[in-house]
PDB file of C-alpha atoms in Angstrom:
ATOM      1  CA  UNK A 110      16.707  -2.691  44.558  1.00 85.00           C
ATOM      2  CA  UNK A 111      17.513  -5.321  42.603  1.00 91.00           C
ATOM      3  CA  UNK A 112      17.440  -3.001  39.508  1.00 91.00           C
ATOM      4  CA  UNK A 113      19.767  -0.566  40.514  1.00 93.00           C
ATOM      5  CA  UNK A 114      22.095  -3.090  41.877  1.00 94.00           C
ATOM      6  CA  UNK A 115      22.199  -4.591  38.377  1.00 95.00           C
ATOM      7  CA  UNK A 116      22.139  -1.657  36.159  1.00 95.00           C
ATOM      8  CA  UNK A 117      25.189  -0.418  38.158  1.00 95.00           C
ATOM      9  CA  UNK A 118      27.214  -3.575  37.998  1.00 96.00           C
ATOM     10  CA  UNK A 119      27.003  -4.636  34.479  1.00 97.00           C
ATOM     11  CA  UNK A 120      27.784   0.228  33.806  1.00 97.00           C
ATOM     12  CA  UNK A 121      30.843   0.352  36.197  1.00 96.00           C
ATOM     13  CA  UNK A 122      32.236  -2.783  34.265  1.00 97.00           C
ATOM     14  CA  UNK A 123      31.425  -1.408  31.360  1.00 97.00           C
ATOM     15  CA  UNK A 124      33.531   1.758  32.602  1.00 96.00           C
ATOM     16  CA  UNK A 125      35.751  -0.375  34.166  1.00 96.00           C
ATOM     17  CA  UNK A 126      36.587  -2.699  30.906  1.00 96.00           C
ATOM     18  CA  UNK A 127      36.832  -0.236  28.750  1.00 96.00           C
ATOM     19  CA  UNK A 128      39.444   2.184  30.673  1.00 94.00           C
ATOM     20  CA  UNK A 129      41.578  -1.139  31.111  1.00 93.00           C
ATOM     21  CA  UNK A 130      41.113  -1.693  26.983  1.00 94.00           C
ATOM     22  CA  UNK A 131      42.707   2.242  26.460  1.00 93.00           C
ATOM     23  CA  UNK A 132      45.258   1.910  28.948  1.00 90.00           C
ATOM     24  CA  UNK A 133      46.724  -1.758  28.458  1.00 89.00           C
ATOM     25  CA  UNK A 134      46.227  -1.140  25.009  1.00 91.00           C
ATOM     26  CA  UNK A 135      49.019   1.089  24.498  1.00 88.00           C
ATOM     27  CA  UNK A 136      46.195   3.738  23.197  1.00 89.00           C
ATOM     28  CA  UNK A 137      47.077   6.720  25.584  1.00 88.00           C
ATOM     29  CA  UNK A 138      50.644   6.041  25.206  1.00 88.00           C
ATOM     30  CA  UNK A 139      51.794   9.647  24.883  1.00 86.00           C
ATOM     31  CA  UNK A 140      49.922  10.286  28.831  1.00 85.00           C
ATOM     32  CA  UNK A 141      52.699  12.116  30.003  1.00 87.00           C
ATOM     33  CA  UNK A 142      56.100  13.100  28.293  1.00 87.00           C
ATOM     34  CA  UNK A 143      59.532  11.531  28.175  1.00 88.00           C
ATOM     35  CA  UNK A 144      63.456  12.840  29.552  1.00 90.00           C
ATOM     36  CA  UNK A 145      66.626  11.303  28.714  1.00 94.00           C
ATOM     37  CA  UNK A 146      67.823  12.483  32.123  1.00 93.00           C
ATOM     38  CA  UNK A 147      65.105  10.914  34.346  1.00 93.00           C
ATOM     39  CA  UNK A 148      68.008   9.668  36.410  1.00 94.00           C
ATOM     40  CA  UNK A 149      69.715  12.930  36.683  1.00 95.00           C
ATOM     41  CA  UNK A 150      66.354  14.588  37.631  1.00 94.00           C
ATOM     42  CA  UNK A 151      64.857  11.713  40.264  1.00 93.00           C
ATOM     43  CA  UNK A 152      68.467  12.069  41.767  1.00 94.00           C
ATOM     44  CA  UNK A 153      67.993  16.032  42.330  1.00 95.00           C
ATOM     45  CA  UNK A 154      64.610  15.449  43.404  1.00 94.00           C
ATOM     46  CA  UNK A 155      65.199  12.759  45.626  1.00 94.00           C
ATOM     47  CA  UNK A 156      68.132  15.125  47.280  1.00 94.00           C
ATOM     48  CA  UNK A 157      65.774  17.900  47.938  1.00 94.00           C
ATOM     49  CA  UNK A 158      62.035  16.355  48.144  1.00 93.00           C
ATOM     50  CA  UNK A 159      61.329  15.594  52.253  1.00 88.00           C
ATOM     51  CA  UNK A 160      58.272  13.221  51.031  1.00 92.00           C
ATOM     52  CA  UNK A 161      55.484  11.915  48.854  1.00 95.00           C
ATOM     53  CA  UNK A 162      53.832  14.658  47.546  1.00 93.00           C
ATOM     54  CA  UNK A 163      52.527  17.495  44.926  1.00 92.00           C
ATOM     55  CA  UNK A 164      55.180  20.276  45.145  1.00 93.00           C
ATOM     56  CA  UNK A 165      54.886  23.220  43.006  1.00 91.00           C
ATOM     57  CA  UNK A 166      57.862  24.835  41.932  1.00 91.00           C
ATOM     58  CA  UNK A 167      58.442  28.131  42.801  1.00 92.00           C
ATOM     59  CA  UNK A 168      56.577  28.117  45.717  1.00 91.00           C
ATOM     60  CA  UNK A 169      56.904  30.069  49.190  1.00 91.00           C
ATOM     61  CA  UNK A 170      57.216  28.203  53.005  1.00 90.00           C
ATOM     62  CA  UNK A 171      53.999  27.861  53.720  1.00 90.00           C
ATOM     63  CA  UNK A 172      55.534  28.732  57.173  1.00 91.00           C
ATOM     64  CA  UNK A 173      57.071  31.364  57.283  1.00 92.00           C
ATOM     65  CA  UNK A 174      54.875  34.584  58.704  1.00 93.00           C
ATOM     66  CA  UNK A 175      55.534  36.567  55.263  1.00 94.00           C
ATOM     67  CA  UNK A 176      54.072  33.680  53.592  1.00 92.00           C
ATOM     68  CA  UNK A 177      51.624  35.849  51.490  1.00 91.00           C
ATOM     69  CA  UNK A 178      54.002  38.549  50.745  1.00 93.00           C
ATOM     70  CA  UNK A 179      56.887  36.296  49.500  1.00 93.00           C
ATOM     71  CA  UNK A 180      54.048  34.400  47.025  1.00 92.00           C
ATOM     72  CA  UNK A 181      53.026  37.489  45.821  1.00 92.00           C
ATOM     73  CA  UNK A 182      56.879  38.062  45.044  1.00 92.00           C
ATOM     74  CA  UNK A 183      57.391  34.876  43.368  1.00 91.00           C
ATOM     75  CA  UNK A 184      54.299  35.312  41.067  1.00 90.00           C
ATOM     76  CA  UNK A 185      55.604  38.841  39.851  1.00 92.00           C
ATOM     77  CA  UNK A 186      59.005  37.723  40.070  1.00 93.00           C
ATOM     78  CA  UNK A 187      58.777  35.229  37.831  1.00 92.00           C
ATOM     79  CA  UNK A 188      55.959  36.009  35.253  1.00 92.00           C
ATOM     80  CA  UNK A 189      57.636  34.190  32.116  1.00 93.00           C
ATOM     81  CA  UNK A 190      59.749  32.004  33.514  1.00 94.00           C
ATOM     82  CA  UNK A 191      59.737  28.344  34.304  1.00 93.00           C
ATOM     83  CA  UNK A 192      57.542  26.450  36.518  1.00 92.00           C
ATOM     84  CA  UNK A 193      56.918  22.830  37.949  1.00 91.00           C
ATOM     85  CA  UNK A 194      53.897  20.304  39.581  1.00 92.00           C
ATOM     86  CA  UNK A 195      55.257  17.189  40.202  1.00 91.00           C
ATOM     87  CA  UNK A 196      54.262  14.238  41.583  1.00 91.00           C
ATOM     88  CA  UNK A 197      56.610  13.379  43.820  1.00 93.00           C
ATOM     89  CA  UNK A 198      57.436   9.419  45.615  1.00 93.00           C
ATOM     90  CA  UNK A 199      60.139   8.428  47.424  1.00 91.00           C
ATOM     91  CA  UNK A 200      59.562   4.210  46.065  1.00 90.00           C
ATOM     92  CA  UNK A 201      57.455   3.368  42.674  1.00 88.00           C
ATOM     93  CA  UNK A 202      55.196   0.812  43.559  1.00 86.00           C
ATOM     94  CA  UNK A 203      54.464  -2.306  41.442  1.00 83.00           C
ATOM     95  CA  UNK A 204      50.655  -3.096  40.004  1.00 82.00           C
ATOM     96  CA  UNK A 205      49.221  -4.757  42.787  1.00 85.00           C
ATOM     97  CA  UNK A 206      45.425  -6.022  43.300  1.00 89.00           C
ATOM     98  CA  UNK A 207      44.850  -2.779  45.826  1.00 91.00           C
ATOM     99  CA  UNK A 208      44.746  -0.665  42.322  1.00 89.00           C
ATOM    100  CA  UNK A 209      42.406  -2.666  40.626  1.00 90.00           C
ATOM    101  CA  UNK A 210      40.089  -3.462  43.062  1.00 94.00           C
ATOM    102  CA  UNK A 211      40.187   0.379  44.040  1.00 95.00           C
ATOM    103  CA  UNK A 212      39.455   0.925  39.862  1.00 93.00           C
ATOM    104  CA  UNK A 213      36.697  -1.325  39.683  1.00 95.00           C
ATOM    105  CA  UNK A 214      35.090  -0.220  43.060  1.00 96.00           C
ATOM    106  CA  UNK A 215      34.947   3.771  42.392  1.00 96.00           C
ATOM    107  CA  UNK A 216      33.646   2.381  38.723  1.00 96.00           C
ATOM    108  CA  UNK A 217      31.052   0.708  40.471  1.00 96.00           C
ATOM    109  CA  UNK A 218      30.164   3.613  42.923  1.00 96.00           C
ATOM    110  CA  UNK A 219      29.260   5.627  39.540  1.00 96.00           C
ATOM    111  CA  UNK A 220      27.369   2.934  38.045  1.00 96.00           C
ATOM    112  CA  UNK A 221      25.159   2.906  40.826  1.00 96.00           C
ATOM    113  CA  UNK A 222      24.840   6.844  41.585  1.00 97.00           C
ATOM    114  CA  UNK A 223      23.355   6.578  38.079  1.00 97.00           C
ATOM    115  CA  UNK A 224      21.255   4.072  37.839  1.00 96.00           C
ATOM    116  CA  UNK A 225      19.951   4.968  41.403  1.00 96.00           C
ATOM    117  CA  UNK A 226      18.723   8.368  39.962  1.00 96.00           C
ATOM    118  CA  UNK A 227      17.423   6.177  36.417  1.00 95.00           C
ATOM    119  CA  UNK A 228      15.155   3.924  38.791  1.00 94.00           C
ATOM    120  CA  UNK A 229      13.548   6.704  40.191  1.00 93.00           C
ATOM    121  CA  UNK A 230      13.592   9.159  37.670  1.00 91.00           C
ATOM    122  CA  UNK A 231      10.351   9.919  35.620  1.00 83.00           C
ATOM    123  CA  UNK A 232      12.144   9.543  31.870  1.00 91.00           C
ATOM    124  CA  UNK A 233      10.454   7.803  29.411  1.00 89.00           C
ATOM    125  CA  UNK A 234      12.754   8.373  26.547  1.00 93.00           C
ATOM    126  CA  UNK A 235      15.991   6.646  25.565  1.00 94.00           C
ATOM    127  CA  UNK A 236      17.301   9.669  24.873  1.00 95.00           C
ATOM    128  CA  UNK A 237      16.179  11.419  27.857  1.00 95.00           C
ATOM    129  CA  UNK A 238      17.664   8.564  30.074  1.00 96.00           C
ATOM    130  CA  UNK A 239      20.880   8.301  28.200  1.00 97.00           C
ATOM    131  CA  UNK A 240      21.161  12.403  28.434  1.00 97.00           C
ATOM    132  CA  UNK A 241      20.848  12.021  31.953  1.00 97.00           C
ATOM    133  CA  UNK A 242      23.013   9.440  32.638  1.00 97.00           C
ATOM    134  CA  UNK A 243      26.221  11.830  30.102  1.00 97.00           C
ATOM    135  CA  UNK A 244      25.677  14.646  32.755  1.00 97.00           C
ATOM    136  CA  UNK A 245      27.091  13.161  35.022  1.00 97.00           C
ATOM    137  CA  UNK A 246      30.276  12.884  32.846  1.00 96.00           C
ATOM    138  CA  UNK A 247      30.176  16.015  32.116  1.00 96.00           C
ATOM    139  CA  UNK A 248      29.433  17.513  35.299  1.00 96.00           C
ATOM    140  CA  UNK A 249      33.307  15.500  36.515  1.00 95.00           C
ATOM    141  CA  UNK A 250      34.918  16.540  33.318  1.00 95.00           C
ATOM    142  CA  UNK A 251      33.872  20.486  34.100  1.00 95.00           C
ATOM    143  CA  UNK A 252      34.126  20.354  37.876  1.00 95.00           C
ATOM    144  CA  UNK A 253      37.191  17.797  37.692  1.00 93.00           C
ATOM    145  CA  UNK A 254      39.186  17.693  34.385  1.00 92.00           C
ATOM    146  CA  UNK A 255      38.682  20.849  33.001  1.00 94.00           C
ATOM    147  CA  UNK A 256      38.956  22.688  36.047  1.00 93.00           C
ATOM    148  CA  UNK A 257      41.967  21.143  37.007  1.00 89.00           C
ATOM    149  CA  UNK A 258      43.446  22.318  33.454  1.00 90.00           C
ATOM    150  CA  UNK A 259      42.269  25.853  33.861  1.00 92.00           C
ATOM    151  CA  UNK A 260      43.774  26.549  36.920  1.00 91.00           C
ATOM    152  CA  UNK A 261      46.873  24.055  36.818  1.00 89.00           C
ATOM    153  CA  UNK A 262      47.578  24.139  33.735  1.00 88.00           C
ATOM    154  CA  UNK A 263      47.791  20.800  33.349  1.00 89.00           C
ATOM    155  CA  UNK A 264      48.643  20.112  29.474  1.00 89.00           C
ATOM    156  CA  UNK A 265      46.308  19.048  27.022  1.00 90.00           C
ATOM    157  CA  UNK A 266      48.739  15.259  26.399  1.00 87.00           C
ATOM    158  CA  UNK A 267      47.923  14.752  30.692  1.00 88.00           C
ATOM    159  CA  UNK A 268      44.464  15.941  30.115  1.00 92.00           C
ATOM    160  CA  UNK A 269      43.478  13.950  26.875  1.00 92.00           C
ATOM    161  CA  UNK A 270      43.823  10.570  27.826  1.00 92.00           C
ATOM    162  CA  UNK A 271      41.307  11.387  31.182  1.00 92.00           C
ATOM    163  CA  UNK A 272      38.641  12.581  28.657  1.00 94.00           C
ATOM    164  CA  UNK A 273      38.527  10.073  26.257  1.00 94.00           C
ATOM    165  CA  UNK A 274      38.407   7.613  28.752  1.00 94.00           C
ATOM    166  CA  UNK A 275      35.452   8.962  30.683  1.00 95.00           C
ATOM    167  CA  UNK A 276      33.441  10.357  27.855  1.00 96.00           C
ATOM    168  CA  UNK A 277      33.801   7.425  25.460  1.00 96.00           C
ATOM    169  CA  UNK A 278      33.534   5.207  28.309  1.00 96.00           C
ATOM    170  CA  UNK A 279      30.537   6.656  29.896  1.00 97.00           C
ATOM    171  CA  UNK A 280      28.879   6.668  26.617  1.00 97.00           C
ATOM    172  CA  UNK A 281      29.665   2.562  26.221  1.00 97.00           C
ATOM    173  CA  UNK A 282      28.247   3.002  30.041  1.00 97.00           C
ATOM    174  CA  UNK A 283      24.906   5.489  29.631  1.00 97.00           C
ATOM    175  CA  UNK A 284      23.808   3.264  25.803  1.00 97.00           C
ATOM    176  CA  UNK A 285      23.692   0.715  28.647  1.00 97.00           C
ATOM    177  CA  UNK A 286      21.535   2.189  31.330  1.00 96.00           C
ATOM    178  CA  UNK A 287      19.140   4.025  29.357  1.00 96.00           C
ATOM    179  CA  UNK A 288      18.363   0.743  28.050  1.00 95.00           C
ATOM    180  CA  UNK A 289      17.899  -1.025  30.846  1.00 95.00           C
ATOM    181  CA  UNK A 290      15.829   1.127  32.970  1.00 93.00           C
ATOM    182  CA  UNK A 291      13.253   1.779  30.258  1.00 89.00           C
ATOM    183  CA  UNK A 292      10.036   1.941  32.409  1.00 72.00           C
ATOM    184  CA  UNK A 293       8.026  -0.528  29.458  1.00 55.00           C
ATOM    185  CA  UNK A 294       9.274  -3.191  27.694  1.00 46.00           C
ATOM    186  CA  UNK A 295       9.397  -0.832  24.019  1.00 49.00           C
ATOM    187  CA  UNK A 296      12.511   1.191  23.415  1.00 47.00           C
ATOM    188  CA  UNK A 297      10.957   4.724  22.727  1.00 49.00           C
ATOM    189  CA  UNK A 298      13.536   7.542  21.426  1.00 47.00           C
TER     190      UNK A 298
END
């Protein structure tokens, strides 16, 4: 169990450190778009949105008895017209320790999960252990990031930062994990 704990801890730290360097180093500055009308837009949102949440505009009233019909009409009548998905918060919070702690926790849990599989798996070769670890990142990519891009039309500049962090960051963690969970003292490629 100590080997799983240490392997997962180091892998999670590597991943979190990579993400931190990418964000704090300014490598993801194109993550979102800029508008010079942000104050006007925020004023309109403040006047029209009732609380924190995700808003898809246009959309039908979820409490309407004819919601399905309204959704269908909106879909038909708005083809080729603008639409928006808005993540709205009534107040901006500063960067707090809880964000960092949760980021570290999620990275460590990911590391422990892969460490558990590699420890109990019969993966003799370094390349197989590396591939098994990378498969976790690929699963998250296909079922998370790219799936969201497909269904919600997330723009490339938004998705790119997540893909880079996931694939490059987890590649570094996978290099460590594949080496650390070597069943013998010699490196077998």
